[in-house]
mmCIF file of C-alpha atoms in Angstrom:
data_model
loop_
_atom_site.group_PDB
_atom_site.id
_atom_site.type_symbol
_atom_site.label_atom_id
_atom_site.label_comp_id
_atom_site.label_asym_id
_atom_site.label_seq_id
_atom_site.Cartn_x
_atom_site.Cartn_y
_atom_site.Cartn_z
ATOM 1 C CA GLY A 19 192.751 14.383 -0.163
ATOM 2 C CA GLN A 20 192.314 15.525 -3.753
ATOM 3 C CA GLN A 21 193.165 13.066 -6.185
ATOM 4 C CA VAL A 22 193.098 12.617 -9.998
ATOM 5 C CA MET A 23 193.539 8.792 -10.945
ATOM 6 C CA GLN A 24 194.993 8.010 -14.106
ATOM 7 C CA ILE A 25 195.143 4.552 -15.737
ATOM 8 C CA PRO A 26 196.888 2.644 -16.888
ATOM 9 C CA GLN A 27 200.316 3.203 -15.467
ATOM 10 C CA TYR A 28 201.989 1.609 -18.317
ATOM 11 C CA GLN A 29 201.113 0.691 -21.853
ATOM 12 C CA HIS A 30 203.284 -1.159 -24.363
ATOM 13 C CA VAL A 31 202.111 -0.950 -27.867
ATOM 14 C CA GLN A 32 203.097 -2.058 -31.390
ATOM 15 C CA GLU A 33 203.533 0.751 -33.721
ATOM 16 C CA GLY A 34 200.600 1.536 -35.652
ATOM 17 C CA GLU A 35 198.191 0.287 -32.693
ATOM 18 C CA ASP A 36 195.952 2.715 -30.866
ATOM 19 C CA PHE A 37 196.491 3.913 -27.349
ATOM 20 C CA THR A 38 194.161 5.428 -24.801
ATOM 21 C CA THR A 39 194.901 6.718 -21.416
ATOM 22 C CA TYR A 40 192.023 7.661 -18.873
ATOM 23 C CA CYS A 41 191.639 10.117 -15.986
ATOM 24 C CA ASN A 42 189.234 10.185 -13.124
ATOM 25 C CA SER A 43 188.303 12.639 -10.422
ATOM 26 C CA SER A 44 185.893 12.132 -7.497
ATOM 27 C CA THR A 45 184.998 15.716 -7.682
ATOM 28 C CA THR A 46 184.120 18.176 -10.478
ATOM 29 C CA LEU A 47 186.922 19.758 -12.233
ATOM 30 C CA SER A 48 186.972 23.400 -13.526
ATOM 31 C CA ASN A 49 189.210 22.072 -16.596
ATOM 32 C CA ILE A 50 191.294 19.159 -17.514
ATOM 33 C CA GLN A 51 194.776 19.386 -19.098
ATOM 34 C CA TRP A 52 197.041 17.025 -20.798
ATOM 35 C CA TYR A 53 200.770 17.009 -20.809
ATOM 36 C CA LYS A 54 203.525 14.989 -22.270
ATOM 37 C CA GLN A 55 206.867 14.297 -21.017
ATOM 38 C CA ARG A 56 209.486 12.774 -23.415
ATOM 39 C CA PRO A 57 212.100 10.530 -21.779
ATOM 40 C CA GLY A 58 214.692 12.853 -20.062
ATOM 41 C CA GLY A 59 212.526 15.940 -20.683
ATOM 42 C CA HIS A 60 210.169 18.112 -18.845
ATOM 43 C CA PRO A 61 206.352 18.058 -18.974
ATOM 44 C CA VAL A 62 205.009 19.992 -21.930
ATOM 45 C CA PHE A 63 201.505 21.269 -22.004
ATOM 46 C CA LEU A 64 199.391 19.848 -24.747
ATOM 47 C CA ILE A 65 195.764 20.946 -24.426
ATOM 48 C CA GLN A 66 193.096 22.189 -22.108
ATOM 49 C CA LEU A 67 189.349 21.171 -21.902
ATOM 50 C CA VAL A 68 186.832 23.355 -20.239
ATOM 51 C CA LYS A 69 183.443 22.540 -21.366
ATOM 52 C CA SER A 70 181.463 19.654 -20.253
ATOM 53 C CA GLY A 71 181.402 16.890 -23.059
ATOM 54 C CA GLU A 72 184.170 18.715 -25.015
ATOM 55 C CA VAL A 73 186.147 16.964 -27.644
ATOM 56 C CA LYS A 74 189.455 18.329 -29.090
ATOM 57 C CA LYS A 75 191.685 16.861 -31.760
ATOM 58 C CA GLN A 76 195.306 17.334 -32.516
ATOM 59 C CA LYS A 77 196.388 15.540 -35.476
ATOM 60 C CA ARG A 78 196.286 11.838 -34.327
ATOM 61 C CA LEU A 79 195.456 12.827 -30.659
ATOM 62 C CA THR A 80 191.801 13.051 -29.530
ATOM 63 C CA PHE A 81 190.846 14.351 -26.177
ATOM 64 C CA GLN A 82 187.602 14.061 -24.478
ATOM 65 C CA PHE A 83 186.166 15.710 -21.340
ATOM 66 C CA GLY A 84 183.146 13.908 -19.597
ATOM 67 C CA GLU A 85 179.657 15.278 -19.309
ATOM 68 C CA ALA A 86 180.051 15.376 -15.573
ATOM 69 C CA LYS A 87 183.503 17.063 -15.880
ATOM 70 C CA LYS A 88 184.874 14.397 -13.668
ATOM 71 C CA ASN A 89 186.742 12.394 -16.263
ATOM 72 C CA SER A 90 188.778 12.635 -19.356
ATOM 73 C CA SER A 91 190.611 10.535 -21.947
ATOM 74 C CA LEU A 92 193.433 10.934 -24.455
ATOM 75 C CA HIS A 93 193.309 8.626 -27.512
ATOM 76 C CA ILE A 94 196.174 8.278 -30.055
ATOM 77 C CA THR A 95 195.386 6.790 -33.308
ATOM 78 C CA ALA A 96 198.106 4.755 -35.039
ATOM 79 C CA THR A 97 200.857 5.252 -32.523
ATOM 80 C CA GLN A 98 204.407 6.293 -33.835
ATOM 81 C CA THR A 99 207.601 5.907 -32.023
ATOM 82 C CA THR A 100 207.585 9.661 -31.540
ATOM 83 C CA ASP A 101 204.726 9.245 -29.301
ATOM 84 C CA VAL A 102 206.893 7.648 -26.599
ATOM 85 C CA GLY A 103 206.755 9.371 -23.381
ATOM 86 C CA THR A 104 204.638 9.657 -20.161
ATOM 87 C CA TYR A 105 201.296 11.464 -20.585
ATOM 88 C CA PHE A 106 199.854 13.266 -17.510
ATOM 89 C CA CYS A 107 196.456 14.510 -17.008
ATOM 90 C CA ALA A 108 195.980 17.309 -14.696
ATOM 91 C CA GLY A 109 192.517 18.417 -13.156
ATOM 92 C CA GLY A 110 191.884 21.969 -12.281
ATOM 93 C CA ARG A 111 189.731 23.404 -9.365
ATOM 94 C CA ASP A 112 188.936 26.854 -9.136
ATOM 95 C CA TYR A 113 188.825 28.644 -5.706
ATOM 96 C CA GLY A 114 188.695 32.014 -7.192
ATOM 97 C CA GLY A 115 191.555 34.451 -8.166
ATOM 98 C CA SER A 116 194.891 32.870 -8.127
ATOM 99 C CA GLN A 117 194.067 30.393 -5.423
ATOM 100 C CA GLY A 118 192.904 27.539 -7.733
ATOM 101 C CA ASN A 119 195.072 24.552 -7.992
ATOM 102 C CA LEU A 120 195.797 21.827 -10.455
ATOM 103 C CA ILE A 121 196.046 18.145 -9.479
ATOM 104 C CA PHE A 122 198.307 15.819 -11.558
ATOM 105 C CA GLY A 123 197.523 12.309 -12.163
ATOM 106 C CA LYS A 124 200.599 9.876 -11.936
ATOM 107 C CA GLY A 125 200.822 9.414 -15.636
ATOM 108 C CA THR A 126 200.660 6.798 -18.151
ATOM 109 C CA LYS A 127 203.945 5.694 -19.627
ATOM 110 C CA LEU A 128 203.677 4.780 -23.478
ATOM 111 C CA SER A 129 206.271 2.712 -24.987
ATOM 112 C CA VAL A 130 205.931 1.922 -28.757
ATOM 113 C CA LYS A 131 207.676 -1.023 -30.352
ATOM 114 C CA PRO A 132 208.682 -0.356 -33.931
ATOM 115 C CA SER B 20 206.517 35.399 -25.151
ATOM 116 C CA GLN B 21 206.974 33.869 -21.750
ATOM 117 C CA THR B 22 210.170 31.788 -20.953
ATOM 118 C CA ILE B 23 211.114 29.926 -17.853
ATOM 119 C CA HIS B 24 214.789 29.404 -16.866
ATOM 120 C CA GLN B 25 215.880 26.880 -14.496
ATOM 121 C CA TRP B 26 219.502 26.005 -13.422
ATOM 122 C CA PRO B 27 221.560 24.045 -13.051
ATOM 123 C CA ALA B 28 220.696 21.347 -15.341
ATOM 124 C CA THR B 29 222.516 18.674 -13.108
ATOM 125 C CA LEU B 30 223.974 18.741 -9.796
ATOM 126 C CA VAL B 31 225.797 16.297 -7.567
ATOM 127 C CA GLN B 32 226.055 16.931 -3.890
ATOM 128 C CA PRO B 33 227.150 15.031 -0.824
ATOM 129 C CA VAL B 34 224.874 14.336 1.986
ATOM 130 C CA GLY B 35 224.570 17.188 4.508
ATOM 131 C CA SER B 36 225.570 19.957 1.961
ATOM 132 C CA PRO B 37 223.226 22.883 1.348
ATOM 133 C CA LEU B 38 221.295 23.335 -1.827
ATOM 134 C CA SER B 39 220.180 26.383 -3.671
ATOM 135 C CA LEU B 40 218.126 25.882 -6.989
ATOM 136 C CA GLU B 41 216.906 28.958 -8.797
ATOM 137 C CA CYS B 42 214.144 29.533 -11.195
ATOM 138 C CA THR B 43 213.182 32.636 -13.068
ATOM 139 C CA VAL B 44 210.385 33.609 -15.429
ATOM 140 C CA GLU B 45 210.269 36.320 -18.136
ATOM 141 C CA GLY B 46 207.588 37.968 -20.049
ATOM 142 C CA THR B 47 204.843 37.816 -17.498
ATOM 143 C CA SER B 48 203.920 39.526 -14.251
ATOM 144 C CA ASN B 49 202.776 38.201 -10.993
ATOM 145 C CA PRO B 50 202.694 34.593 -12.245
ATOM 146 C CA ASN B 51 202.152 31.582 -9.893
ATOM 147 C CA LEU B 52 205.176 29.552 -9.381
ATOM 148 C CA TYR B 53 205.702 25.920 -8.441
ATOM 149 C CA TRP B 54 208.457 23.630 -7.564
ATOM 150 C CA TYR B 55 207.935 19.790 -8.134
ATOM 151 C CA ARG B 56 209.986 16.846 -7.581
ATOM 152 C CA GLN B 57 210.019 13.862 -9.742
ATOM 153 C CA ALA B 58 211.558 10.432 -8.644
ATOM 154 C CA ALA B 59 212.910 8.308 -11.493
ATOM 155 C CA GLY B 60 209.892 6.900 -13.536
ATOM 156 C CA ARG B 61 207.351 8.350 -11.244
ATOM 157 C CA GLY B 62 204.785 10.960 -11.189
ATOM 158 C CA LEU B 63 205.177 14.679 -10.208
ATOM 159 C CA GLN B 64 205.143 15.568 -6.398
ATOM 160 C CA LEU B 65 204.240 19.227 -5.835
ATOM 161 C CA LEU B 66 206.481 20.624 -3.140
ATOM 162 C CA PHE B 67 205.679 24.220 -3.035
ATOM 163 C CA TYR B 68 203.617 27.091 -4.769
ATOM 164 C CA SER B 69 203.715 30.583 -4.581
ATOM 165 C CA VAL B 70 200.961 33.100 -5.692
ATOM 166 C CA GLY B 71 202.999 36.237 -5.046
ATOM 167 C CA ILE B 72 206.279 37.563 -3.618
ATOM 168 C CA GLY B 73 207.021 36.344 -0.087
ATOM 169 C CA GLN B 74 203.799 33.846 -0.115
ATOM 170 C CA ILE B 75 204.816 30.405 -0.018
ATOM 171 C CA SER B 76 202.492 27.177 0.493
ATOM 172 C CA SER B 77 204.074 23.976 1.319
ATOM 173 C CA GLU B 78 202.467 20.877 0.068
ATOM 174 C CA VAL B 79 204.749 18.197 1.793
ATOM 175 C CA PRO B 80 206.731 18.468 5.025
ATOM 176 C CA GLN B 81 210.441 17.997 4.423
ATOM 177 C CA ASN B 82 213.927 19.469 4.941
ATOM 178 C CA LEU B 83 213.365 21.773 1.904
ATOM 179 C CA SER B 84 212.220 25.393 1.856
ATOM 180 C CA ALA B 85 211.141 27.768 -0.902
ATOM 181 C CA SER B 86 211.393 31.477 -1.256
ATOM 182 C CA ARG B 87 210.050 34.124 -3.613
ATOM 183 C CA PRO B 88 212.245 37.237 -3.147
ATOM 184 C CA GLN B 89 211.206 38.887 -6.514
ATOM 185 C CA ASP B 90 207.992 38.506 -8.677
ATOM 186 C CA ARG B 91 209.546 36.350 -11.185
ATOM 187 C CA GLN B 92 212.050 34.451 -8.989
ATOM 188 C CA PHE B 93 211.580 31.271 -7.147
ATOM 189 C CA ILE B 94 214.428 29.529 -5.068
ATOM 190 C CA LEU B 95 214.439 25.984 -3.737
ATOM 191 C CA SER B 96 216.779 25.580 -0.659
ATOM 192 C CA SER B 97 217.829 23.068 1.834
ATOM 193 C CA LYS B 98 220.371 23.498 4.742
ATOM 194 C CA LYS B 99 221.338 19.816 4.945
ATOM 195 C CA LEU B 100 220.671 17.398 1.962
ATOM 196 C CA LEU B 101 219.540 13.828 2.658
ATOM 197 C CA LEU B 102 219.932 10.934 0.244
ATOM 198 C CA SER B 103 216.275 10.870 -0.060
ATOM 199 C CA ASP B 104 216.324 14.407 -1.773
ATOM 200 C CA SER B 105 217.721 12.935 -4.870
ATOM 201 C CA GLY B 106 215.434 13.487 -7.821
ATOM 202 C CA PHE B 107 214.485 15.572 -10.802
ATOM 203 C CA TYR B 108 213.376 19.044 -9.695
ATOM 204 C CA LEU B 109 210.968 21.068 -11.879
ATOM 205 C CA CYS B 110 210.012 24.637 -11.585
ATOM 206 C CA ALA B 111 206.824 25.667 -13.365
ATOM 207 C CA TRP B 112 204.739 28.750 -13.738
ATOM 208 C CA SER B 113 201.062 29.475 -14.560
ATOM 209 C CA PRO B 114 199.036 32.707 -14.987
ATOM 210 C CA TRP B 115 196.846 31.588 -12.003
ATOM 211 C CA GLY B 116 195.880 28.560 -10.030
ATOM 212 C CA ASP B 117 193.942 26.154 -12.194
ATOM 213 C CA GLN B 118 195.357 27.274 -15.622
ATOM 214 C CA PRO B 119 198.065 25.446 -17.706
ATOM 215 C CA GLN B 120 201.467 25.255 -16.190
ATOM 216 C CA HIS B 121 204.690 25.657 -18.154
ATOM 217 C CA PHE B 122 207.963 23.850 -16.938
ATOM 218 C CA GLY B 123 211.424 24.695 -16.845
ATOM 219 C CA ASP B 124 214.023 22.089 -18.111
ATOM 220 C CA GLY B 125 214.343 20.777 -14.793
ATOM 221 C CA THR B 126 217.536 19.928 -12.351
ATOM 222 C CA ARG B 127 218.656 16.389 -11.912
ATOM 223 C CA LEU B 128 220.006 16.227 -8.389
ATOM 224 C CA SER B 129 222.008 13.372 -7.091
ATOM 225 C CA ILE B 130 222.952 13.144 -3.562
ATOM 226 C CA LEU B 131 226.167 10.959 -2.683
#
């Protein structure tokens, strides 16, 4: 079936270190989205990338969408304890109208040691 | 602006009891609606989605069911809960299929 693979599953870093999570699809995506879920909370939408090769930044977070629109990455520079949580990517497939769907990766759980 | 309400926040139910979780969305019309389940420390499992009133698609066979009696109301039900139904249930909406989803606060369901 349709899958979006996300690695790594877990990442433990020292505060100040960088962090990257990767997302891969076997099929072309209409867009890629990233979500953050804080411990005990619900997933919160961070950003959507639509164009091939697109790069977007949010402060210390850099999001990339691959040229083939099959992979994506989220990079956090100089992690802080507030970055703790699980980061999910979600790949979109457009079937027209309201019938498209979004496939979530299994997430990367980030822990940050102060 | 759009808001999504989901209740209750926590629920403890005995095995074999019925379940009804409700989700409502405000500030938008004809949204796509979704029910997810998340086991502790795990990913999001899509249970049901709906593109309109009375239209329900099931992703995973189980003893749960969903209904959409009104445009902005989505209900998750079970006639008899199993131990394996424990988890964190999340409702979400999006304007259409492959667009960003916005989640409710979730319901933590424990089955005893």
